[in-house]
PDB file of N, CA and C in Angstrom:
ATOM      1  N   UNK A   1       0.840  -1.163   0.000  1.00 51.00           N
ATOM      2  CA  UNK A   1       0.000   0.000   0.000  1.00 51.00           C
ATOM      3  C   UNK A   1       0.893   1.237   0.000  1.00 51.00           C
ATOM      4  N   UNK A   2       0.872   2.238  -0.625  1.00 55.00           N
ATOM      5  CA  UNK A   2       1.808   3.023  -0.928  1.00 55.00           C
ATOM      6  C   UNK A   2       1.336   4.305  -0.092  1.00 55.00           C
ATOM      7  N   UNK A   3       2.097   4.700   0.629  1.00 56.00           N
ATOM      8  CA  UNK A   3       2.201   5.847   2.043  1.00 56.00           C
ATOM      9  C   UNK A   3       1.623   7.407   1.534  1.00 56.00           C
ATOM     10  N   UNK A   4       1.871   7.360   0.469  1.00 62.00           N
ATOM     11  CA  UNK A   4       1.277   8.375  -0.364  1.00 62.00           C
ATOM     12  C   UNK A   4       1.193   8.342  -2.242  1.00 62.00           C
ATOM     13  N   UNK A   5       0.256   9.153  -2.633  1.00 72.00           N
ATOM     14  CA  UNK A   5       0.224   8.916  -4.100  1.00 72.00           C
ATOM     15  C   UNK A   5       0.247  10.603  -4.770  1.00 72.00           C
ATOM     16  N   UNK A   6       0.312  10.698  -5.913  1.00 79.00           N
ATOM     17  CA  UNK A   6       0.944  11.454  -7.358  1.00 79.00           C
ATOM     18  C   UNK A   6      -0.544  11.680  -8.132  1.00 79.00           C
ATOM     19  N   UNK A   7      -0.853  12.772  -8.363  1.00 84.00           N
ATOM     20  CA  UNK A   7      -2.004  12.972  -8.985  1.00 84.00           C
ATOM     21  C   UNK A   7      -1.423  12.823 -10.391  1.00 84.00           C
ATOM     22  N   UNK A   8      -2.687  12.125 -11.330  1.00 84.00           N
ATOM     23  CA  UNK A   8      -1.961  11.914 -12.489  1.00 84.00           C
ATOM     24  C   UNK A   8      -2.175  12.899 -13.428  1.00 84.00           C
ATOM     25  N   UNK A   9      -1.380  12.797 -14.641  1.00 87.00           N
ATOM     26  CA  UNK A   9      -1.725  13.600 -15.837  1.00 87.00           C
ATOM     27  C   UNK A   9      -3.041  13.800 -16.238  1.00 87.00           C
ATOM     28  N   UNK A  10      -3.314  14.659 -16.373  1.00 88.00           N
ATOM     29  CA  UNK A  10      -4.863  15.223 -17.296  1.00 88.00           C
ATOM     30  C   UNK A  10      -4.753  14.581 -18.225  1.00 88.00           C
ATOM     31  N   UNK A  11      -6.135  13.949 -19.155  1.00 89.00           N
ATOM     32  CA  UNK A  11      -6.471  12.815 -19.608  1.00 89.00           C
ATOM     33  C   UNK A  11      -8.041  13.298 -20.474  1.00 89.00           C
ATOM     34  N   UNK A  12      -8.443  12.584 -21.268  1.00 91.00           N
ATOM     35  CA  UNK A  12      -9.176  13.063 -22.346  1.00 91.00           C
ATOM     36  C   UNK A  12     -10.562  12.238 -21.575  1.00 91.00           C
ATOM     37  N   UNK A  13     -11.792  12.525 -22.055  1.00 90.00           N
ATOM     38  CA  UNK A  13     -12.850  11.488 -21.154  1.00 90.00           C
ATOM     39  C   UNK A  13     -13.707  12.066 -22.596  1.00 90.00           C
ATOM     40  N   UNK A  14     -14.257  11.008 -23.339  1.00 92.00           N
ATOM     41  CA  UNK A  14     -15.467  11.406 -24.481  1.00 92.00           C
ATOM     42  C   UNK A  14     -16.503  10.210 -23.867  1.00 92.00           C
ATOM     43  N   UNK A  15     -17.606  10.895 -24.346  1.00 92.00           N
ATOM     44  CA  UNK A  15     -19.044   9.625 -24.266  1.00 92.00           C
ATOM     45  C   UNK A  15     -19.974   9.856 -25.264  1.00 92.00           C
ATOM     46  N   UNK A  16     -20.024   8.286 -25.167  1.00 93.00           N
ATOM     47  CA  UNK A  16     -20.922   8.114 -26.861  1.00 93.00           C
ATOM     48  C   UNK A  16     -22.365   7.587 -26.524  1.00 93.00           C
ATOM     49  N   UNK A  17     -23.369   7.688 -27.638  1.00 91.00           N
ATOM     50  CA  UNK A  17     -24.812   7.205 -27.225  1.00 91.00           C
ATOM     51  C   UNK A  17     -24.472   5.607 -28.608  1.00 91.00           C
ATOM     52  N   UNK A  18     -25.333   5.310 -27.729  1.00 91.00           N
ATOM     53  CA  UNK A  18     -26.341   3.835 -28.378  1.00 91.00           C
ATOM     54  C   UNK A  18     -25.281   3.262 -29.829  1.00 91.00           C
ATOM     55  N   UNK A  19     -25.742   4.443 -30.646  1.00 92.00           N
ATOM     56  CA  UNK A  19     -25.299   4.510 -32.113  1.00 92.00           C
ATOM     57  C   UNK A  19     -23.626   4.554 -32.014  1.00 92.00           C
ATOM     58  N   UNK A  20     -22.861   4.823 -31.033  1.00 91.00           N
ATOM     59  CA  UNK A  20     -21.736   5.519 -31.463  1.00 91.00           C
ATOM     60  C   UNK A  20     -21.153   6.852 -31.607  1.00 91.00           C
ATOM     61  N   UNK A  21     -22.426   7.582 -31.542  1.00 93.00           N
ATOM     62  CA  UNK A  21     -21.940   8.873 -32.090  1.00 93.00           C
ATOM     63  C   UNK A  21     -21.171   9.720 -30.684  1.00 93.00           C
ATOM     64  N   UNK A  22     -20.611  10.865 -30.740  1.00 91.00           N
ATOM     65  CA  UNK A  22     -20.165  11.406 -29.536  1.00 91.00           C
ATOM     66  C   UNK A  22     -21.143  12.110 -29.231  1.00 91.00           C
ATOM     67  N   UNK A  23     -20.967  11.918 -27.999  1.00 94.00           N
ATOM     68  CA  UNK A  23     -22.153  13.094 -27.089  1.00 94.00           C
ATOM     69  C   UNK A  23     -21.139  14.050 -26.427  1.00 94.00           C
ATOM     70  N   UNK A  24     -20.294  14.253 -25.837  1.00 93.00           N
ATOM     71  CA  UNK A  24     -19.392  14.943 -25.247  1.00 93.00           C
ATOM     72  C   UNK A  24     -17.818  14.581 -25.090  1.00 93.00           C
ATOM     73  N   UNK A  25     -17.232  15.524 -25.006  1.00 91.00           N
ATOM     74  CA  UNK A  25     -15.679  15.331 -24.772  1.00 91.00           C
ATOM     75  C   UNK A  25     -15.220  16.203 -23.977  1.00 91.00           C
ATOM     76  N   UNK A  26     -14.059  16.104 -23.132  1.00 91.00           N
ATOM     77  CA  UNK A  26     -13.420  16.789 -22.345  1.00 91.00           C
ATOM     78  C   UNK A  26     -11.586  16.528 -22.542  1.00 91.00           C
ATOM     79  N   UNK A  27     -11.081  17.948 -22.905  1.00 90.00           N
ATOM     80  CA  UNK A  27      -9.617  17.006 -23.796  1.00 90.00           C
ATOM     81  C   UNK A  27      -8.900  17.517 -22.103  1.00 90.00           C
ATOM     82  N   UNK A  28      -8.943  18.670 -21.631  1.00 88.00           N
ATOM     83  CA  UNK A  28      -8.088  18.815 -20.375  1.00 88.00           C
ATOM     84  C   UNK A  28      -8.876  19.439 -19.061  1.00 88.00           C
ATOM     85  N   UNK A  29      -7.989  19.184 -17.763  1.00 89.00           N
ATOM     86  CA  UNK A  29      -8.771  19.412 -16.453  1.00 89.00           C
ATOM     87  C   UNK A  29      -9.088  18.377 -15.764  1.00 89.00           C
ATOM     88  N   UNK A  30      -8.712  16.877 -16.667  1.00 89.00           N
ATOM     89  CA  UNK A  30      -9.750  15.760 -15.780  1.00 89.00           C
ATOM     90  C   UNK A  30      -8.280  15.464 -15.207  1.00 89.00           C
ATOM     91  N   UNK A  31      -8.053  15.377 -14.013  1.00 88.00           N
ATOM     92  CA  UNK A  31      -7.251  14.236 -13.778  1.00 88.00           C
ATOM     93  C   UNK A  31      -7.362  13.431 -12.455  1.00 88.00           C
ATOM     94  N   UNK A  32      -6.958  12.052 -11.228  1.00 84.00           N
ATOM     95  CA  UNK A  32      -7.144  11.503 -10.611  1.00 84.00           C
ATOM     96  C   UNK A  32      -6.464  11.540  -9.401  1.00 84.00           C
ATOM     97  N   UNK A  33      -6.556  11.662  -8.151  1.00 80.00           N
ATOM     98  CA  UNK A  33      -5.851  11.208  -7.468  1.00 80.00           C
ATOM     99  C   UNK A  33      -6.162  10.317  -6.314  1.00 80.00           C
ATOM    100  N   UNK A  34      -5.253   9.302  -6.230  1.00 75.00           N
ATOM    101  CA  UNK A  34      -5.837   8.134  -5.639  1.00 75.00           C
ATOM    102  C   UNK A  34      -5.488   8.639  -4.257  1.00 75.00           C
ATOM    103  N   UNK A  35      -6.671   7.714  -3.180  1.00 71.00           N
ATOM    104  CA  UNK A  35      -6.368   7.662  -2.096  1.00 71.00           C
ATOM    105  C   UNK A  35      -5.787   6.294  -1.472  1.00 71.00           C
ATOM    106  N   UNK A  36      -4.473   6.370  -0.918  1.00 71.00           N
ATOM    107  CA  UNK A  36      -4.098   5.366  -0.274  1.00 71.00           C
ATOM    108  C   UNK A  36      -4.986   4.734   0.917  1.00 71.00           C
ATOM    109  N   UNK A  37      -5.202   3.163   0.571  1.00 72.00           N
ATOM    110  CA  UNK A  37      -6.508   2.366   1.476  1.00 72.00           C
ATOM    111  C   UNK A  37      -5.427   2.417   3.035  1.00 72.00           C
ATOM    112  N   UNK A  38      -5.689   1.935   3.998  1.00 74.00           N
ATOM    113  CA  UNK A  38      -5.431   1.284   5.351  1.00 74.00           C
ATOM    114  C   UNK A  38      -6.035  -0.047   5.424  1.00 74.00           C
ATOM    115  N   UNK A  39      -5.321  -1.088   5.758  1.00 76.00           N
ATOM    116  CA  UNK A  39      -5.488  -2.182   5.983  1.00 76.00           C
ATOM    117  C   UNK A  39      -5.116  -2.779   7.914  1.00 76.00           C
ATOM    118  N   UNK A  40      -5.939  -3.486   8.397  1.00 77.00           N
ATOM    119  CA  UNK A  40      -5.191  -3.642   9.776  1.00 77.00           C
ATOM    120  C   UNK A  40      -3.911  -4.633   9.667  1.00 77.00           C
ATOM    121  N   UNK A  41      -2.942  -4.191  10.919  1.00 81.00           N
ATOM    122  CA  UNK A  41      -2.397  -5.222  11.110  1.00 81.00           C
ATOM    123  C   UNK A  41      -2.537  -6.966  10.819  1.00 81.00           C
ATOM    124  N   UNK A  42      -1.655  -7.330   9.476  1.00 83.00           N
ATOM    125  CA  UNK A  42      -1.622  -8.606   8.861  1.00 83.00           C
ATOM    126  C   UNK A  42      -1.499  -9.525   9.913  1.00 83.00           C
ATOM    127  N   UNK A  43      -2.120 -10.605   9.677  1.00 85.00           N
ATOM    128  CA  UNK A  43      -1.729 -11.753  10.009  1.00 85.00           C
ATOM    129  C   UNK A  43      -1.217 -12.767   8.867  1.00 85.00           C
ATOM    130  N   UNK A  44      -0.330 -13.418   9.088  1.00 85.00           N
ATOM    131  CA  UNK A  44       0.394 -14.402   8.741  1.00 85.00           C
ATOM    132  C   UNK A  44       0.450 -15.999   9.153  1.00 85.00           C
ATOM    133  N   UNK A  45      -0.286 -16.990   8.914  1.00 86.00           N
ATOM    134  CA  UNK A  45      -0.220 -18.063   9.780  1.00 86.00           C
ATOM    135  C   UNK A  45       0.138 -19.211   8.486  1.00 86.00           C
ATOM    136  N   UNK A  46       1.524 -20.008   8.871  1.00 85.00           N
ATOM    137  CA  UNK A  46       1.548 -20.881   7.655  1.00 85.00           C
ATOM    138  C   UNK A  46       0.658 -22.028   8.410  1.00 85.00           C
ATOM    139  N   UNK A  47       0.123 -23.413   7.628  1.00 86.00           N
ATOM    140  CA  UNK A  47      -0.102 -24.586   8.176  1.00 86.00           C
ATOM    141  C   UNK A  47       0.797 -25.221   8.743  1.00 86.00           C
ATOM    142  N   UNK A  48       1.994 -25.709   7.875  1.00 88.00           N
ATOM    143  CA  UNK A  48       2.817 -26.523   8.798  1.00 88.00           C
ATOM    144  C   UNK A  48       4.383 -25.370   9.181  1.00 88.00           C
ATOM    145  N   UNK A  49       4.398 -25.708   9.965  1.00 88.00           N
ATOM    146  CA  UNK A  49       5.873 -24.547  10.833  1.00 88.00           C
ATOM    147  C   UNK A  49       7.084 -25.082  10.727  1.00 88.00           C
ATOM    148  N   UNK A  50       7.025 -26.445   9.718  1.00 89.00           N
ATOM    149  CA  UNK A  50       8.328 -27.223   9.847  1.00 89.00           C
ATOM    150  C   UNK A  50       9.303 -26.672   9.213  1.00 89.00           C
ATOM    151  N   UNK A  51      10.638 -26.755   9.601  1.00 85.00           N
ATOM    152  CA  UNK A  51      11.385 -25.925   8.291  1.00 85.00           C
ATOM    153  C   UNK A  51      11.602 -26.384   7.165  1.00 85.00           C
ATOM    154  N   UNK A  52      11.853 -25.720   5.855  1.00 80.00           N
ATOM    155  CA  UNK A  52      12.396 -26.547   4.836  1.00 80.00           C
ATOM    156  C   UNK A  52      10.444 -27.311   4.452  1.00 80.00           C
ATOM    157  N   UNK A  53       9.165 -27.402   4.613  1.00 80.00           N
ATOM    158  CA  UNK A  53       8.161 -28.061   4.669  1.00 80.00           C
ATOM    159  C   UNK A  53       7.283 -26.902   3.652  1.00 80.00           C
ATOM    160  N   UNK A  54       6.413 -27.868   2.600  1.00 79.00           N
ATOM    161  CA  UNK A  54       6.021 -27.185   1.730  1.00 79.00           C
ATOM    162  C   UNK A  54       4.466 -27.106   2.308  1.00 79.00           C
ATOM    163  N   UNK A  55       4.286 -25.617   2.588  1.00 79.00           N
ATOM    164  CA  UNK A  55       3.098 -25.382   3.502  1.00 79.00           C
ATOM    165  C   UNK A  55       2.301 -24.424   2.349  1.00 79.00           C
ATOM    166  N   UNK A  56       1.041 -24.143   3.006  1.00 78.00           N
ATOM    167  CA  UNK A  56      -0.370 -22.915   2.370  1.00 78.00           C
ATOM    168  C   UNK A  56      -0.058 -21.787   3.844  1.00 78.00           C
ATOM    169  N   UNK A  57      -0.287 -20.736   3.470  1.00 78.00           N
ATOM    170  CA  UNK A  57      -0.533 -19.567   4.619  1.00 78.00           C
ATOM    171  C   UNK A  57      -1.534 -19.302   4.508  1.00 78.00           C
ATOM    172  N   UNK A  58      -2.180 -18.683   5.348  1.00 79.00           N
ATOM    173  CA  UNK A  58      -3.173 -18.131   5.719  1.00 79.00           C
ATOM    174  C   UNK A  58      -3.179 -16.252   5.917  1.00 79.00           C
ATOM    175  N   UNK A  59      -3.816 -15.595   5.998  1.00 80.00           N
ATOM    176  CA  UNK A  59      -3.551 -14.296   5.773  1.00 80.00           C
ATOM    177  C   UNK A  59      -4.622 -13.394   5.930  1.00 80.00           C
ATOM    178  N   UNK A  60      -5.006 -13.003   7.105  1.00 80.00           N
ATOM    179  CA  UNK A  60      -6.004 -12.247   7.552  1.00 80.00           C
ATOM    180  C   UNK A  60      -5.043 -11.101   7.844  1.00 80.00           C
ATOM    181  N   UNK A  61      -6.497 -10.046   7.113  1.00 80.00           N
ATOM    182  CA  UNK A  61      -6.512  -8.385   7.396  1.00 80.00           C
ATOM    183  C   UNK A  61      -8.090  -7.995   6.773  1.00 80.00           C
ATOM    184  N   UNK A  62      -8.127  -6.633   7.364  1.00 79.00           N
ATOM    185  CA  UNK A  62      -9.213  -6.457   7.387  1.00 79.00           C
ATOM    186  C   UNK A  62      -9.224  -4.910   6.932  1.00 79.00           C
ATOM    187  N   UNK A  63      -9.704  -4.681   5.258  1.00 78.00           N
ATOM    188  CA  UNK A  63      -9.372  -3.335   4.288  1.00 78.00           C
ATOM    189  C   UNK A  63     -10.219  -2.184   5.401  1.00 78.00           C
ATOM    190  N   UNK A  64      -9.418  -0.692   5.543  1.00 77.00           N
ATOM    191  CA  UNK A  64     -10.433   0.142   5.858  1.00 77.00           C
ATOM    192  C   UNK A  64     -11.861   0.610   4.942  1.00 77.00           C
ATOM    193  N   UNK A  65     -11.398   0.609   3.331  1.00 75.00           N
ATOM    194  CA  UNK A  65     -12.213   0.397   2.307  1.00 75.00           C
ATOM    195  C   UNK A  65     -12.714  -0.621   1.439  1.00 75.00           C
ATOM    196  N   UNK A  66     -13.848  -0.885   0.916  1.00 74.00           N
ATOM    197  CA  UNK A  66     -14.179  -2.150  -0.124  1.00 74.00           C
ATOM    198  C   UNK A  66     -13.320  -2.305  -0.819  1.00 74.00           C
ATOM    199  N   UNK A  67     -13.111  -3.269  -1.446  1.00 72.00           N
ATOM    200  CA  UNK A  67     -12.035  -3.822  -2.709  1.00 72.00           C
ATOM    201  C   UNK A  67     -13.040  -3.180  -3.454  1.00 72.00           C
ATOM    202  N   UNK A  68     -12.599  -2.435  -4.556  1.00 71.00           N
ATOM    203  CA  UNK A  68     -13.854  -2.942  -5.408  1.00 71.00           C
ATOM    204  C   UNK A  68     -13.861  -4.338  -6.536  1.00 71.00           C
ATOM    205  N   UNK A  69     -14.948  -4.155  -7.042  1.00 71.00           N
ATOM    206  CA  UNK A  69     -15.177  -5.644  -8.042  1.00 71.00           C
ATOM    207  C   UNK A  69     -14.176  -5.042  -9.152  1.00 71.00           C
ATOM    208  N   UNK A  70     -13.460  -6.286  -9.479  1.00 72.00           N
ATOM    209  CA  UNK A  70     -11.755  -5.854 -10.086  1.00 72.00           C
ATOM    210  C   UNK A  70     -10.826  -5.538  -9.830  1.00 72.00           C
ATOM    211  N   UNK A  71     -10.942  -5.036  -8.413  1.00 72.00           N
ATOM    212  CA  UNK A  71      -9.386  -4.484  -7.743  1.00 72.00           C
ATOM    213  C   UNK A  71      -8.485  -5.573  -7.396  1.00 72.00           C
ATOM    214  N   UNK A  72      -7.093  -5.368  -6.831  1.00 71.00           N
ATOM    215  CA  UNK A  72      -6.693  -6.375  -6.458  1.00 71.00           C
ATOM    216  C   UNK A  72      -5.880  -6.250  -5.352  1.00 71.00           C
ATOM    217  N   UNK A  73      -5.712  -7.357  -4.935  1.00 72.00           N
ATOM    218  CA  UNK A  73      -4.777  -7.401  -3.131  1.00 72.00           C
ATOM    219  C   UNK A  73      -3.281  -8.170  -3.806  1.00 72.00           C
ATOM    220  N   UNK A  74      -2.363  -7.077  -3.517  1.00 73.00           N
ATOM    221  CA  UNK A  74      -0.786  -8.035  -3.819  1.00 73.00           C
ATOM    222  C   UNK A  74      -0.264  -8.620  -2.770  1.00 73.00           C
ATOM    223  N   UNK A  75      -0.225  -9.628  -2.212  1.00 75.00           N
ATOM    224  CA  UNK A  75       0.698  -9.960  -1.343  1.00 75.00           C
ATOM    225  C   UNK A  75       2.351 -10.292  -1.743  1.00 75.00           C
ATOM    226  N   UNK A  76       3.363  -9.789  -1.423  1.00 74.00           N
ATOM    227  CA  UNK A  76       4.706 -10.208  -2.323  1.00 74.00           C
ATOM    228  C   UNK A  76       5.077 -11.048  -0.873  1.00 74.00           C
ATOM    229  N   UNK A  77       5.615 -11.878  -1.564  1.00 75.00           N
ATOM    230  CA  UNK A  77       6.946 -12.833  -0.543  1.00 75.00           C
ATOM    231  C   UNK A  77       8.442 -12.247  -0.475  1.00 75.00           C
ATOM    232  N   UNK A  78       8.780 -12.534   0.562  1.00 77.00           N
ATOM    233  CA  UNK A  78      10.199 -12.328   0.504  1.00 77.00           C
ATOM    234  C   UNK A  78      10.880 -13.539  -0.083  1.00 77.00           C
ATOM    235  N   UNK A  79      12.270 -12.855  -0.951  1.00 77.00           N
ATOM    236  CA  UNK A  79      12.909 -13.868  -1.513  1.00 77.00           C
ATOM    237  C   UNK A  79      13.198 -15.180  -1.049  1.00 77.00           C
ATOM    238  N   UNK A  80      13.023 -15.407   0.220  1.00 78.00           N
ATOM    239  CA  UNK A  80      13.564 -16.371   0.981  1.00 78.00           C
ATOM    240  C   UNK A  80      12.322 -17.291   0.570  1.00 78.00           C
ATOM    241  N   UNK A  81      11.305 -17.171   0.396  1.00 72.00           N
ATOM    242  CA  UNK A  81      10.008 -18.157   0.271  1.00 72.00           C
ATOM    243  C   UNK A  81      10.477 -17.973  -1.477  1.00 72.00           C
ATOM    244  N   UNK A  82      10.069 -19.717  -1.324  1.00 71.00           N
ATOM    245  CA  UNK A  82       9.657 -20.161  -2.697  1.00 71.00           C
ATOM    246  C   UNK A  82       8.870 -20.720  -3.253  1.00 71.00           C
ATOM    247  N   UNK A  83       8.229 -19.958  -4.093  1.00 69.00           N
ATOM    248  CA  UNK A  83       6.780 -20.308  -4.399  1.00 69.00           C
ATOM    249  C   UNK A  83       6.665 -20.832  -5.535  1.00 69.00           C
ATOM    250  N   UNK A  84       6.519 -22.451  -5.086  1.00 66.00           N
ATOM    251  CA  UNK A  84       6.506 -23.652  -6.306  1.00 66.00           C
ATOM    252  C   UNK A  84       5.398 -23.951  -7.237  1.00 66.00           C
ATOM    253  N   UNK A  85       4.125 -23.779  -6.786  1.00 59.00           N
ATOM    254  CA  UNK A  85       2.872 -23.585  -7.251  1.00 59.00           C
ATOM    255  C   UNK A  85       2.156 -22.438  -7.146  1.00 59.00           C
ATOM    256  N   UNK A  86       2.372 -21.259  -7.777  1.00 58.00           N
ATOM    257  CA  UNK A  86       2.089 -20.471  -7.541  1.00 58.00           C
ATOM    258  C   UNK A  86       0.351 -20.331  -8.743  1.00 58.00           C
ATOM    259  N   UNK A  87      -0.105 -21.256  -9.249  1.00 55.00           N
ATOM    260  CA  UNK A  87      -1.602 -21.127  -9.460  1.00 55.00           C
ATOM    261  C   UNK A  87      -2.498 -21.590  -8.440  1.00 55.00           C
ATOM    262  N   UNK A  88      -2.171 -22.015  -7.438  1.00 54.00           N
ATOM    263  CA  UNK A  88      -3.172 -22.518  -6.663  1.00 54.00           C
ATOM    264  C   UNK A  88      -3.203 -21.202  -5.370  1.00 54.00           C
ATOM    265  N   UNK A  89      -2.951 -20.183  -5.645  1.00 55.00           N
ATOM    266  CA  UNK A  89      -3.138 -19.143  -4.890  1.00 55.00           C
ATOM    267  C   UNK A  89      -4.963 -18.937  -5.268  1.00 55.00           C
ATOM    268  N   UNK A  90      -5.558 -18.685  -3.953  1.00 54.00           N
ATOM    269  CA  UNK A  90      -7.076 -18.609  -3.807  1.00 54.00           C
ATOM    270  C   UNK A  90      -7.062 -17.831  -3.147  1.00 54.00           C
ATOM    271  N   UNK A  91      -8.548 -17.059  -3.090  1.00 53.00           N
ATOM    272  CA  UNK A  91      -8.941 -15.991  -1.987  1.00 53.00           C
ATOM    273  C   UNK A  91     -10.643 -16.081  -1.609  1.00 53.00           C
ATOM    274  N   UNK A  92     -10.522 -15.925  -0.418  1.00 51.00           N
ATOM    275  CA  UNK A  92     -11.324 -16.672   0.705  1.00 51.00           C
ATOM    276  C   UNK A  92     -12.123 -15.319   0.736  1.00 51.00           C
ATOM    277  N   UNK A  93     -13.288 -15.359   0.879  1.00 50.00           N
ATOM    278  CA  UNK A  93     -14.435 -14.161   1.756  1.00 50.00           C
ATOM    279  C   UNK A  93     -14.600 -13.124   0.782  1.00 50.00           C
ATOM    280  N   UNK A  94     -14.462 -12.346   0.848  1.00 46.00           N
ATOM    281  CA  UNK A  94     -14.975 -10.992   0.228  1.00 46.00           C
ATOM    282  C   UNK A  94     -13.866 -10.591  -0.892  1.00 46.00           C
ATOM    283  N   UNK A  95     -12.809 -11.165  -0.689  1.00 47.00           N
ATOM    284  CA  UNK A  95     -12.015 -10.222  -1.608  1.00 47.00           C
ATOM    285  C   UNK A  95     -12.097 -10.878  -3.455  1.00 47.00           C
ATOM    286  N   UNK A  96     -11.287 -10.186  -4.548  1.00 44.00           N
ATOM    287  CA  UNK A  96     -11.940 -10.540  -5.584  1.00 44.00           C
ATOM    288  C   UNK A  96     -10.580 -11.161  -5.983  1.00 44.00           C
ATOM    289  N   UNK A  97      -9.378 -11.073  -6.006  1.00 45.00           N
ATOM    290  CA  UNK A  97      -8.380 -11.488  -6.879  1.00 45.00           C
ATOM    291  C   UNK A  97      -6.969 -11.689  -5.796  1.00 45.00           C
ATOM    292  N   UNK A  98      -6.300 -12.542  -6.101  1.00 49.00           N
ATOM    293  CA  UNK A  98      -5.250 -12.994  -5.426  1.00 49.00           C
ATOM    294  C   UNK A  98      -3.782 -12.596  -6.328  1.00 49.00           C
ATOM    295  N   UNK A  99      -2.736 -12.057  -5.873  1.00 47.00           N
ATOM    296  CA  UNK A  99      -1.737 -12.401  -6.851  1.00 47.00           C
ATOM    297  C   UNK A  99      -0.299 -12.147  -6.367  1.00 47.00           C
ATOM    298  N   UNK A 100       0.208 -13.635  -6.542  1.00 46.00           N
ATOM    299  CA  UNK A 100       1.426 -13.327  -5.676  1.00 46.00           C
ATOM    300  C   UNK A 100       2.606 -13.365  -5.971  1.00 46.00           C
ATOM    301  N   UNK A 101       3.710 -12.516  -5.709  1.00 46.00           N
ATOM    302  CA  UNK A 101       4.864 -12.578  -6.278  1.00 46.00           C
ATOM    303  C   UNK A 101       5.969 -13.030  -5.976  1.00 46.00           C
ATOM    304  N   UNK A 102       7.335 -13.511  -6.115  1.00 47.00           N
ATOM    305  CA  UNK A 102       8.385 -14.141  -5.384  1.00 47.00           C
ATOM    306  C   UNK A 102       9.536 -12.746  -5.179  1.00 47.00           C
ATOM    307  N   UNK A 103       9.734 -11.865  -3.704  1.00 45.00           N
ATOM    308  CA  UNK A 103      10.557 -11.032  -4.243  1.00 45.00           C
ATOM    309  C   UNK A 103      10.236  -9.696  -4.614  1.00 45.00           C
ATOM    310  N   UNK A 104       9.538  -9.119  -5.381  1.00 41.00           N
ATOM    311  CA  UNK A 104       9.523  -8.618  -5.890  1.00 41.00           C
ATOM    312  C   UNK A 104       8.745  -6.924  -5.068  1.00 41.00           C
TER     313      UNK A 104
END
């Protein structure tokens, strides 16, 4: 989650009816700035604690805001984890998309 964000470049916004045709355009003035979410304190729980043992984690937090439908939650690993199957990453309850990285 990034501590602060960068309003972006002004950006063009047109809208069209039914047919295609344009109904309006706006070429400058629009631009975005995101608000950084708050999440609580992560939890981390693998299944097995053995060392060297190829385990699933578990990973509770709780967003101050909705995900929305399409957004996504990154969890990255530290290099030290190696993530051998990395399609069988799932997400449990409310959230919409999982995606995890080695590192990075």
């Amino acid at each position: 989650n990034p501590s602060n964000t960068k309003t972006s470049d002004s950006f063009t916004y047109q809208s069209f009816d039914g047919n295609g045709n344009a109904i309006e355009k706006t070429t400058t003035g629009i631009t975005i700035t995101a608000t950084p979410g708050k999440i609580t304190p992560a939890t981390v729980t693998p299944v097995d604690t053995k060392i060297r043992a190829s385990t699933s984690y578990t990973f509770v937090f709780t967003v101050q805001t909705q995900v929305p439908v399409g957004g996504i939650v990154y969890i990255v690993f530290p290099k030290t984890i190696n993530l051998l199957d990395q399609t069988s990453a799932a997400c449990l309850s409310s959230g919409t998309h999982i995606d995890s990285t080695n590192g990075r």
